[in-house]
Amino acid sequence: MGQRITMSDVAREAGVSLMTVSRVINDKGELSKETRQRVQAVIKKLGYRPSGIARSLAGGQSYTIGLIVPDIANPYFSGIAHGVTSVANDQNFGVLLCDCEEDPSLELNMLDVLESKRVDGVIMAAPRTPTEKLLPTLARHANIVMINRLFAKAELPTAHGYVMNDDNYGGYLVTKHLIETGHRIVAFLAGPSTSYGSAQRMIGYQRALAEHGLEFNPSIVRNCPPSVNGGKEAATQLIQEHPEITAMFCFNDLVAIGVLQCSAQIDRKIPDNLAIIGYDDIPMASWVSPALTTCKVNFEAMGKAAMQLLIDHIEECADDCNNLVLEPQLIIRHSAP
């Protein structure tokens, strides 16, 4: 393994002081054009790469941000990550991706790790950690953007912004469609109990029920892991307990695909005997049979907006930063026409 090139190596080769090399790297101080070009030529020749941590210790930026997601295997979060990295690459930022595998305790650990790395800012996508545990650790970071999690200014006084999907409206759209196509017993597979998005969808779900004169029945609402197996197991149990259910609103498309698997095993024809609507509109939603009706979320756009917003915060936009709320769209396919 080759020896790491240091700033001292550059200074020695160029015949200048360490301070001069530092000024060239950080584009500060008054230097002659000849000196600046000589140091830059040596940097290129030796392949020297400045240490981001050293630069941040010196009061500069590390040009690195942290991205924390609950589960990178979920296409929703991989889409967000793709959006984040596309903007980061354009703006010469590195991204440290932290995958928490749906374990809330890892979210706090990852925030500690990113603090030790002296990143310039953090993007958290749909964190599962309860607010009272999350806020003290978040507050140690100077620049934060939340995706699908909202805090009041009084709760999180440090510089922070948000990019949201209007999940309240999304839950309303889904439930309204099912009711208006003839369903009166609509179950909700609500995903993780700590999900802010799930709580917002629940509000929309209840609003649509009330608007159509239907009573909310908590016994046909079930939290489940946001995965295919989670949906399959929850749907199997729920239909056994409540065979009168004719429609299911699912936390995400993975859960909905699990319900499709369940329906095949118990011989419930889709959509004749059971209508199913997912959420997110991941690519797989249109590949399965029958193709899923779902609530489309532009997750890549959310990732792009979150990264740009974080850069704006890093550059001290103060209260002028533009938070964003995106409106979901109902996509009608064969599982709930």
mmCIF file of C-alpha atoms in Angstrom:
data_model
loop_
_atom_site.group_PDB
_atom_site.id
_atom_site.type_symbol
_atom_site.label_atom_id
_atom_site.label_comp_id
_atom_site.label_asym_id
_atom_site.label_seq_id
_atom_site.Cartn_x
_atom_site.Cartn_y
_atom_site.Cartn_z
ATOM 1 C CA MET A 1 0.000 0.000 0.000
ATOM 2 C CA GLY A 2 1.401 3.410 -0.996
ATOM 3 C CA GLN A 3 2.219 6.014 1.604
ATOM 4 C CA ARG A 4 -0.354 8.789 2.050
ATOM 5 C CA ILE A 5 0.774 12.115 0.588
ATOM 6 C CA THR A 6 0.676 14.897 3.184
ATOM 7 C CA MET A 7 0.637 18.693 3.073
ATOM 8 C CA SER A 8 4.226 18.609 4.281
ATOM 9 C CA ASP A 9 5.198 16.568 1.200
ATOM 10 C CA VAL A 10 3.600 19.220 -1.025
ATOM 11 C CA ALA A 11 5.338 22.073 0.834
ATOM 12 C CA ARG A 12 8.730 20.355 0.603
ATOM 13 C CA GLU A 13 8.381 19.555 -3.119
ATOM 14 C CA ALA A 14 7.165 23.074 -3.948
ATOM 15 C CA GLY A 15 9.732 24.792 -1.722
ATOM 16 C CA VAL A 16 7.126 26.738 0.259
ATOM 17 C CA SER A 17 5.762 26.795 3.805
ATOM 18 C CA LEU A 18 2.838 24.745 5.112
ATOM 19 C CA MET A 19 0.890 27.991 5.494
ATOM 20 C CA THR A 20 1.341 28.745 1.799
ATOM 21 C CA VAL A 21 0.045 25.284 0.821
ATOM 22 C CA SER A 22 -2.932 25.784 3.139
ATOM 23 C CA ARG A 23 -3.713 29.145 1.538
ATOM 24 C CA VAL A 24 -3.650 27.603 -1.935
ATOM 25 C CA ILE A 25 -5.912 24.715 -0.918
ATOM 26 C CA ASN A 26 -8.426 26.994 0.804
ATOM 27 C CA ASP A 27 -8.062 29.798 -1.774
ATOM 28 C CA LYS A 28 -7.250 32.339 0.922
ATOM 29 C CA GLY A 29 -4.556 34.920 1.468
ATOM 30 C CA GLU A 30 -2.498 36.960 -0.970
ATOM 31 C CA LEU A 31 -0.099 34.862 -3.020
ATOM 32 C CA SER A 32 1.652 35.523 -6.290
ATOM 33 C CA LYS A 33 0.211 33.847 -9.360
ATOM 34 C CA GLU A 34 3.511 32.018 -9.878
ATOM 35 C CA THR A 35 3.537 30.581 -6.316
ATOM 36 C CA ARG A 36 -0.091 29.518 -6.525
ATOM 37 C CA GLN A 37 0.438 27.775 -9.861
ATOM 38 C CA ARG A 38 3.622 26.043 -8.600
ATOM 39 C CA VAL A 39 1.836 24.634 -5.535
ATOM 40 C CA GLN A 40 -1.152 23.543 -7.626
ATOM 41 C CA ALA A 41 1.173 21.750 -10.049
ATOM 42 C CA VAL A 42 2.841 19.867 -7.178
ATOM 43 C CA ILE A 43 -0.557 18.922 -5.709
ATOM 44 C CA LYS A 44 -1.534 17.460 -9.076
ATOM 45 C CA LYS A 45 1.830 15.736 -9.559
ATOM 46 C CA LEU A 46 1.828 14.067 -6.122
ATOM 47 C CA GLY A 47 -1.904 13.312 -6.149
ATOM 48 C CA TYR A 48 -2.445 15.073 -2.835
ATOM 49 C CA ARG A 49 -6.026 15.048 -1.513
ATOM 50 C CA PRO A 50 -6.841 17.395 1.416
ATOM 51 C CA SER A 51 -8.312 15.731 4.501
ATOM 52 C CA GLY A 52 -11.929 16.774 4.943
ATOM 53 C CA ILE A 53 -11.706 16.268 8.708
ATOM 54 C CA ALA A 54 -8.551 18.382 8.922
ATOM 55 C CA ARG A 55 -10.198 21.148 6.940
ATOM 56 C CA SER A 56 -13.266 21.103 9.204
ATOM 57 C CA LEU A 57 -11.058 21.211 12.291
ATOM 58 C CA ALA A 58 -9.425 24.295 10.826
ATOM 59 C CA GLY A 59 -12.809 25.975 10.601
ATOM 60 C CA GLY A 60 -13.612 25.148 6.976
ATOM 61 C CA GLN A 61 -16.150 22.819 5.407
ATOM 62 C CA SER A 62 -15.646 19.095 5.015
ATOM 63 C CA TYR A 63 -17.900 19.100 1.930
ATOM 64 C CA THR A 64 -19.422 15.904 3.285
ATOM 65 C CA ILE A 65 -22.977 15.318 4.479
ATOM 66 C CA GLY A 66 -24.674 12.390 6.183
ATOM 67 C CA LEU A 67 -27.817 10.670 4.876
ATOM 68 C CA ILE A 68 -29.681 8.440 7.334
ATOM 69 C CA VAL A 69 -32.405 6.118 6.001
ATOM 70 C CA PRO A 70 -34.455 3.408 7.741
ATOM 71 C CA ASP A 71 -33.825 0.756 5.049
ATOM 72 C CA ILE A 72 -31.851 1.289 1.832
ATOM 73 C CA ALA A 73 -33.286 -1.978 0.410
ATOM 74 C CA ASN A 74 -36.697 -0.266 0.270
ATOM 75 C CA PRO A 75 -36.995 1.326 -3.210
ATOM 76 C CA TYR A 76 -38.558 4.419 -1.630
ATOM 77 C CA PHE A 77 -35.391 5.173 0.335
ATOM 78 C CA SER A 78 -33.006 4.135 -2.436
ATOM 79 C CA GLY A 79 -34.882 6.601 -4.673
ATOM 80 C CA ILE A 80 -34.417 9.347 -2.093
ATOM 81 C CA ALA A 81 -30.717 8.454 -1.843
ATOM 82 C CA HIS A 82 -30.363 8.664 -5.626
ATOM 83 C CA GLY A 83 -31.883 12.154 -5.590
ATOM 84 C CA VAL A 84 -29.608 13.276 -2.755
ATOM 85 C CA THR A 85 -26.423 11.986 -4.376
ATOM 86 C CA SER A 86 -27.244 13.426 -7.811
ATOM 87 C CA VAL A 87 -27.356 16.964 -6.363
ATOM 88 C CA ALA A 88 -24.403 16.277 -4.047
ATOM 89 C CA ASN A 89 -22.259 15.143 -6.988
ATOM 90 C CA ASP A 90 -23.139 18.282 -8.945
ATOM 91 C CA GLN A 91 -22.173 20.457 -5.975
ATOM 92 C CA ASN A 92 -18.972 18.519 -5.097
ATOM 93 C CA PHE A 93 -20.285 17.131 -1.814
ATOM 94 C CA GLY A 94 -19.596 13.625 -0.594
ATOM 95 C CA VAL A 95 -22.425 11.606 0.994
ATOM 96 C CA LEU A 96 -22.000 9.201 3.926
ATOM 97 C CA LEU A 97 -24.975 6.812 3.700
ATOM 98 C CA CYS A 98 -26.203 5.305 6.971
ATOM 99 C CA ASP A 99 -28.639 2.378 6.648
ATOM 100 C CA CYS A 100 -30.465 1.658 9.924
ATOM 101 C CA GLU A 101 -32.243 -1.557 8.808
ATOM 102 C CA GLU A 102 -35.505 -0.408 10.461
ATOM 103 C CA ASP A 103 -33.792 -0.310 13.867
ATOM 104 C CA PRO A 104 -34.553 3.044 15.591
ATOM 105 C CA SER A 105 -31.634 2.650 18.008
ATOM 106 C CA LEU A 106 -29.223 2.741 15.075
ATOM 107 C CA GLU A 107 -30.510 6.183 14.068
ATOM 108 C CA LEU A 108 -29.109 7.741 17.245
ATOM 109 C CA ASN A 109 -25.851 5.819 16.817
ATOM 110 C CA MET A 110 -25.496 7.048 13.247
ATOM 111 C CA LEU A 111 -26.064 10.648 14.330
ATOM 112 C CA ASP A 112 -23.221 10.220 16.836
ATOM 113 C CA VAL A 113 -20.957 8.740 14.142
ATOM 114 C CA LEU A 114 -21.706 11.591 11.739
ATOM 115 C CA GLU A 115 -20.973 14.125 14.475
ATOM 116 C CA SER A 116 -17.567 12.523 15.013
ATOM 117 C CA LYS A 117 -16.925 12.733 11.256
ATOM 118 C CA ARG A 118 -17.636 16.489 11.386
ATOM 119 C CA VAL A 119 -20.016 16.422 8.442
ATOM 120 C CA ASP A 120 -21.389 19.767 7.279
ATOM 121 C CA GLY A 121 -24.985 18.636 7.662
ATOM 122 C CA VAL A 122 -27.389 15.714 7.968
ATOM 123 C CA ILE A 123 -30.449 14.561 6.015
ATOM 124 C CA MET A 124 -32.741 12.175 7.898
ATOM 125 C CA ALA A 125 -35.408 10.358 5.907
ATOM 126 C CA ALA A 126 -38.539 9.303 7.827
ATOM 127 C CA PRO A 127 -36.779 8.567 11.146
ATOM 128 C CA ARG A 128 -38.486 6.024 13.399
ATOM 129 C CA THR A 129 -37.025 7.249 16.718
ATOM 130 C CA PRO A 130 -39.532 8.869 19.128
ATOM 131 C CA THR A 131 -39.292 12.660 19.239
ATOM 132 C CA GLU A 132 -38.150 12.929 22.861
ATOM 133 C CA LYS A 133 -35.143 10.670 22.154
ATOM 134 C CA LEU A 134 -34.323 12.056 18.725
ATOM 135 C CA LEU A 135 -34.289 15.809 19.419
ATOM 136 C CA PRO A 136 -31.338 16.004 21.873
ATOM 137 C CA THR A 137 -29.048 14.155 19.458
ATOM 138 C CA LEU A 138 -30.277 16.086 16.424
ATOM 139 C CA ALA A 139 -29.641 19.393 18.199
ATOM 140 C CA ARG A 140 -25.881 18.701 18.214
ATOM 141 C CA HIS A 141 -25.812 19.083 14.421
ATOM 142 C CA ALA A 142 -25.697 22.612 13.007
ATOM 143 C CA ASN A 143 -27.505 21.881 9.727
ATOM 144 C CA ILE A 144 -30.351 19.403 9.376
ATOM 145 C CA VAL A 145 -32.988 18.592 6.771
ATOM 146 C CA MET A 146 -35.789 16.203 7.644
ATOM 147 C CA ILE A 147 -37.677 14.192 5.045
ATOM 148 C CA ASN A 148 -41.211 13.285 6.146
ATOM 149 C CA ARG A 149 -40.788 14.293 9.761
ATOM 150 C CA LEU A 150 -41.881 17.672 11.084
ATOM 151 C CA PHE A 151 -40.645 19.552 14.154
ATOM 152 C CA ALA A 152 -41.699 22.937 15.445
ATOM 153 C CA LYS A 153 -39.049 25.661 15.651
ATOM 154 C CA ALA A 154 -39.338 25.586 19.450
ATOM 155 C CA GLU A 155 -38.628 21.830 19.471
ATOM 156 C CA LEU A 156 -35.522 22.025 17.288
ATOM 157 C CA PRO A 157 -34.021 25.530 17.446
ATOM 158 C CA THR A 158 -30.916 24.602 15.441
ATOM 159 C CA ALA A 159 -30.976 25.432 11.709
ATOM 160 C CA HIS A 160 -33.208 22.891 10.049
ATOM 161 C CA GLY A 161 -35.553 22.492 7.120
ATOM 162 C CA TYR A 162 -37.966 19.890 5.842
ATOM 163 C CA VAL A 163 -39.184 18.214 2.679
ATOM 164 C CA MET A 164 -42.552 16.562 3.146
ATOM 165 C CA ASN A 165 -45.028 14.469 1.246
ATOM 166 C CA ASP A 166 -48.602 15.472 2.132
ATOM 167 C CA ASP A 167 -49.454 12.087 3.635
ATOM 168 C CA ASN A 168 -52.625 13.396 5.270
ATOM 169 C CA TYR A 169 -53.971 14.181 1.799
ATOM 170 C CA GLY A 170 -52.587 10.900 0.438
ATOM 171 C CA GLY A 171 -54.420 8.860 3.066
ATOM 172 C CA TYR A 172 -57.578 10.780 2.280
ATOM 173 C CA LEU A 173 -57.230 10.202 -1.499
ATOM 174 C CA VAL A 174 -56.761 6.444 -1.110
ATOM 175 C CA THR A 175 -59.632 5.927 1.327
ATOM 176 C CA LYS A 176 -61.983 8.196 -0.612
ATOM 177 C CA HIS A 177 -61.356 6.211 -3.814
ATOM 178 C CA LEU A 178 -62.090 2.903 -2.104
ATOM 179 C CA ILE A 179 -65.300 4.198 -0.523
ATOM 180 C CA GLU A 180 -66.525 5.797 -3.742
ATOM 181 C CA THR A 181 -65.992 2.528 -5.619
ATOM 182 C CA GLY A 182 -68.366 0.754 -3.248
ATOM 183 C CA HIS A 183 -66.320 -0.407 -0.277
ATOM 184 C CA ARG A 184 -67.641 0.129 3.239
ATOM 185 C CA ILE A 185 -65.167 -1.939 5.276
ATOM 186 C CA VAL A 186 -61.727 -0.589 4.466
ATOM 187 C CA ALA A 187 -58.797 -1.900 6.506
ATOM 188 C CA PHE A 188 -55.538 0.011 6.963
ATOM 189 C CA LEU A 189 -52.188 -1.782 7.234
ATOM 190 C CA ALA A 190 -50.438 1.155 8.866
ATOM 191 C CA GLY A 191 -46.738 0.258 8.844
ATOM 192 C CA PRO A 192 -44.422 1.043 11.795
ATOM 193 C CA SER A 193 -46.120 2.557 14.839
ATOM 194 C CA THR A 194 -43.318 5.180 15.051
ATOM 195 C CA SER A 195 -43.744 6.390 11.457
ATOM 196 C CA TYR A 196 -44.778 10.051 11.162
ATOM 197 C CA GLY A 197 -46.006 9.410 7.610
ATOM 198 C CA SER A 198 -48.213 6.570 8.810
ATOM 199 C CA ALA A 199 -49.746 8.806 11.488
ATOM 200 C CA GLN A 200 -50.542 11.430 8.850
ATOM 201 C CA ARG A 201 -52.099 8.834 6.533
ATOM 202 C CA MET A 202 -54.224 7.653 9.437
ATOM 203 C CA ILE A 203 -55.605 11.183 9.827
ATOM 204 C CA GLY A 204 -56.502 11.264 6.134
ATOM 205 C CA TYR A 205 -58.024 7.783 6.352
ATOM 206 C CA GLN A 206 -60.253 8.801 9.251
ATOM 207 C CA ARG A 207 -61.218 12.067 7.530
ATOM 208 C CA ALA A 208 -62.440 10.219 4.431
ATOM 209 C CA LEU A 209 -64.432 7.755 6.552
ATOM 210 C CA ALA A 210 -66.128 10.581 8.473
ATOM 211 C CA GLU A 211 -66.846 12.528 5.291
ATOM 212 C CA HIS A 212 -68.747 9.528 3.925
ATOM 213 C CA GLY A 213 -70.616 8.749 7.139
ATOM 214 C CA LEU A 214 -68.591 5.623 8.011
ATOM 215 C CA GLU A 215 -67.494 4.837 11.558
ATOM 216 C CA PHE A 216 -63.797 4.418 12.304
ATOM 217 C CA ASN A 217 -63.086 0.858 13.483
ATOM 218 C CA PRO A 218 -59.637 0.544 15.151
ATOM 219 C CA SER A 219 -59.844 -3.269 15.048
ATOM 220 C CA ILE A 220 -59.265 -3.236 11.267
ATOM 221 C CA VAL A 221 -56.193 -1.021 11.545
ATOM 222 C CA ARG A 222 -52.973 -2.980 12.015
ATOM 223 C CA ASN A 223 -49.355 -1.852 12.307
ATOM 224 C CA CYS A 224 -46.877 -4.034 10.455
ATOM 225 C CA PRO A 225 -43.253 -4.061 9.275
ATOM 226 C CA PRO A 226 -42.966 -2.068 6.001
ATOM 227 C CA SER A 227 -42.027 -5.131 3.949
ATOM 228 C CA VAL A 228 -43.583 -7.822 1.757
ATOM 229 C CA ASN A 229 -43.523 -10.382 4.569
ATOM 230 C CA GLY A 230 -44.873 -7.806 7.011
ATOM 231 C CA GLY A 231 -47.840 -7.132 4.737
ATOM 232 C CA LYS A 232 -48.486 -10.791 4.038
ATOM 233 C CA GLU A 233 -48.519 -11.796 7.703
ATOM 234 C CA ALA A 234 -50.605 -8.813 8.842
ATOM 235 C CA ALA A 235 -53.161 -9.284 6.057
ATOM 236 C CA THR A 236 -53.492 -13.016 6.735
ATOM 237 C CA GLN A 237 -54.213 -12.400 10.410
ATOM 238 C CA LEU A 238 -56.546 -9.465 9.771
ATOM 239 C CA ILE A 239 -58.668 -11.285 7.195
ATOM 240 C CA GLN A 240 -58.944 -14.317 9.478
ATOM 241 C CA GLU A 241 -60.256 -12.051 12.232
ATOM 242 C CA HIS A 242 -62.400 -9.871 9.941
ATOM 243 C CA PRO A 243 -63.480 -11.784 6.819
ATOM 244 C CA GLU A 244 -65.961 -8.963 6.087
ATOM 245 C CA ILE A 245 -63.087 -6.698 4.909
ATOM 246 C CA THR A 246 -63.396 -5.898 1.180
ATOM 247 C CA ALA A 247 -60.569 -3.391 0.730
ATOM 248 C CA MET A 248 -57.103 -2.687 2.158
ATOM 249 C CA PHE A 249 -55.150 0.559 2.227
ATOM 250 C CA CYS A 250 -51.476 -0.399 2.632
ATOM 251 C CA PHE A 251 -48.661 1.628 4.180
ATOM 252 C CA ASN A 252 -46.463 1.147 1.120
ATOM 253 C CA ASP A 253 -46.269 -0.877 -2.085
ATOM 254 C CA LEU A 254 -44.128 -3.583 -0.473
ATOM 255 C CA VAL A 255 -46.849 -4.191 2.113
ATOM 256 C CA ALA A 256 -49.442 -4.215 -0.696
ATOM 257 C CA ILE A 257 -47.454 -6.871 -2.588
ATOM 258 C CA GLY A 258 -47.508 -8.949 0.603
ATOM 259 C CA VAL A 259 -51.314 -8.615 0.617
ATOM 260 C CA LEU A 260 -51.371 -9.831 -3.010
ATOM 261 C CA GLN A 261 -49.455 -12.918 -1.901
ATOM 262 C CA CYS A 262 -51.863 -13.441 0.988
ATOM 263 C CA SER A 263 -54.909 -13.129 -1.282
ATOM 264 C CA ALA A 264 -53.527 -15.775 -3.648
ATOM 265 C CA GLN A 265 -53.102 -18.221 -0.766
ATOM 266 C CA ILE A 266 -56.597 -17.722 0.645
ATOM 267 C CA ASP A 267 -58.214 -17.616 -2.816
ATOM 268 C CA ARG A 268 -59.494 -14.055 -2.683
ATOM 269 C CA LYS A 269 -59.682 -12.708 -6.222
ATOM 270 C CA ILE A 270 -58.263 -9.202 -6.749
ATOM 271 C CA PRO A 271 -60.086 -6.816 -7.110
ATOM 272 C CA ASP A 272 -63.443 -8.678 -7.123
ATOM 273 C CA ASN A 273 -63.177 -10.013 -3.561
ATOM 274 C CA LEU A 274 -60.511 -7.691 -2.197
ATOM 275 C CA ALA A 275 -59.345 -4.293 -3.464
ATOM 276 C CA ILE A 276 -55.784 -3.282 -2.608
ATOM 277 C CA ILE A 277 -54.086 0.129 -2.752
ATOM 278 C CA GLY A 278 -50.403 0.662 -1.995
ATOM 279 C CA TYR A 279 -48.355 3.810 -1.439
ATOM 280 C CA ASP A 280 -45.203 5.312 -3.062
ATOM 281 C CA ASP A 281 -45.505 3.918 -6.628
ATOM 282 C CA ILE A 282 -42.187 2.102 -6.668
ATOM 283 C CA PRO A 283 -41.333 0.533 -10.070
ATOM 284 C CA MET A 284 -42.434 -2.893 -8.835
ATOM 285 C CA ALA A 285 -45.995 -1.621 -8.344
ATOM 286 C CA SER A 286 -46.647 -1.732 -12.085
ATOM 287 C CA TRP A 287 -44.773 -5.016 -12.611
ATOM 288 C CA VAL A 288 -46.821 -7.267 -10.303
ATOM 289 C CA SER A 289 -50.070 -8.913 -11.383
ATOM 290 C CA PRO A 290 -52.557 -7.456 -10.950
ATOM 291 C CA ALA A 291 -50.763 -4.109 -11.199
ATOM 292 C CA LEU A 292 -51.148 -2.038 -8.032
ATOM 293 C CA THR A 293 -53.315 0.996 -7.649
ATOM 294 C CA THR A 294 -51.136 3.242 -5.500
ATOM 295 C CA CYS A 295 -50.493 6.740 -4.237
ATOM 296 C CA LYS A 296 -47.529 8.153 -6.142
ATOM 297 C CA VAL A 297 -44.766 9.889 -4.177
ATOM 298 C CA ASN A 298 -41.940 11.537 -6.110
ATOM 299 C CA PHE A 299 -39.230 10.281 -3.776
ATOM 300 C CA GLU A 300 -36.307 11.147 -6.059
ATOM 301 C CA ALA A 301 -37.534 14.757 -6.249
ATOM 302 C CA MET A 302 -37.732 14.744 -2.440
ATOM 303 C CA GLY A 303 -34.094 13.651 -2.232
ATOM 304 C CA LYS A 304 -32.961 16.332 -4.689
ATOM 305 C CA ALA A 305 -34.894 19.041 -2.868
ATOM 306 C CA ALA A 306 -33.562 17.911 0.518
ATOM 307 C CA MET A 307 -29.935 18.041 -0.635
ATOM 308 C CA GLN A 308 -30.325 21.496 -2.176
ATOM 309 C CA LEU A 309 -32.061 22.724 0.961
ATOM 310 C CA LEU A 310 -29.244 21.370 3.129
ATOM 311 C CA ILE A 311 -26.651 23.156 0.981
ATOM 312 C CA ASP A 312 -28.689 26.357 1.374
ATOM 313 C CA HIS A 313 -28.593 25.927 5.168
ATOM 314 C CA ILE A 314 -24.853 25.238 5.126
ATOM 315 C CA GLU A 315 -24.433 28.485 3.205
ATOM 316 C CA GLU A 316 -26.442 30.268 5.907
ATOM 317 C CA CYS A 317 -29.693 31.076 4.154
ATOM 318 C CA ALA A 318 -31.282 31.631 7.609
ATOM 319 C CA ASP A 319 -35.073 31.959 7.328
ATOM 320 C CA ASP A 320 -35.031 32.346 3.559
ATOM 321 C CA CYS A 321 -34.571 28.616 2.869
ATOM 322 C CA ASN A 322 -37.474 27.093 0.952
ATOM 323 C CA ASN A 323 -39.072 24.117 2.686
ATOM 324 C CA LEU A 324 -41.140 21.917 0.398
ATOM 325 C CA VAL A 325 -44.414 19.973 0.659
ATOM 326 C CA LEU A 326 -45.186 17.705 -2.304
ATOM 327 C CA GLU A 327 -48.692 16.587 -3.189
ATOM 328 C CA PRO A 328 -49.196 12.849 -3.864
ATOM 329 C CA GLN A 329 -51.173 11.540 -6.838
ATOM 330 C CA LEU A 330 -53.508 8.549 -6.983
ATOM 331 C CA ILE A 331 -52.495 6.130 -9.763
ATOM 332 C CA ILE A 332 -55.371 3.842 -10.770
ATOM 333 C CA ARG A 333 -54.427 0.305 -11.859
ATOM 334 C CA HIS A 334 -56.021 -3.153 -11.708
ATOM 335 C CA SER A 335 -55.837 -3.928 -7.969
ATOM 336 C CA ALA A 336 -58.455 -1.254 -7.166
ATOM 337 C CA PRO A 337 -59.956 0.214 -10.364
#
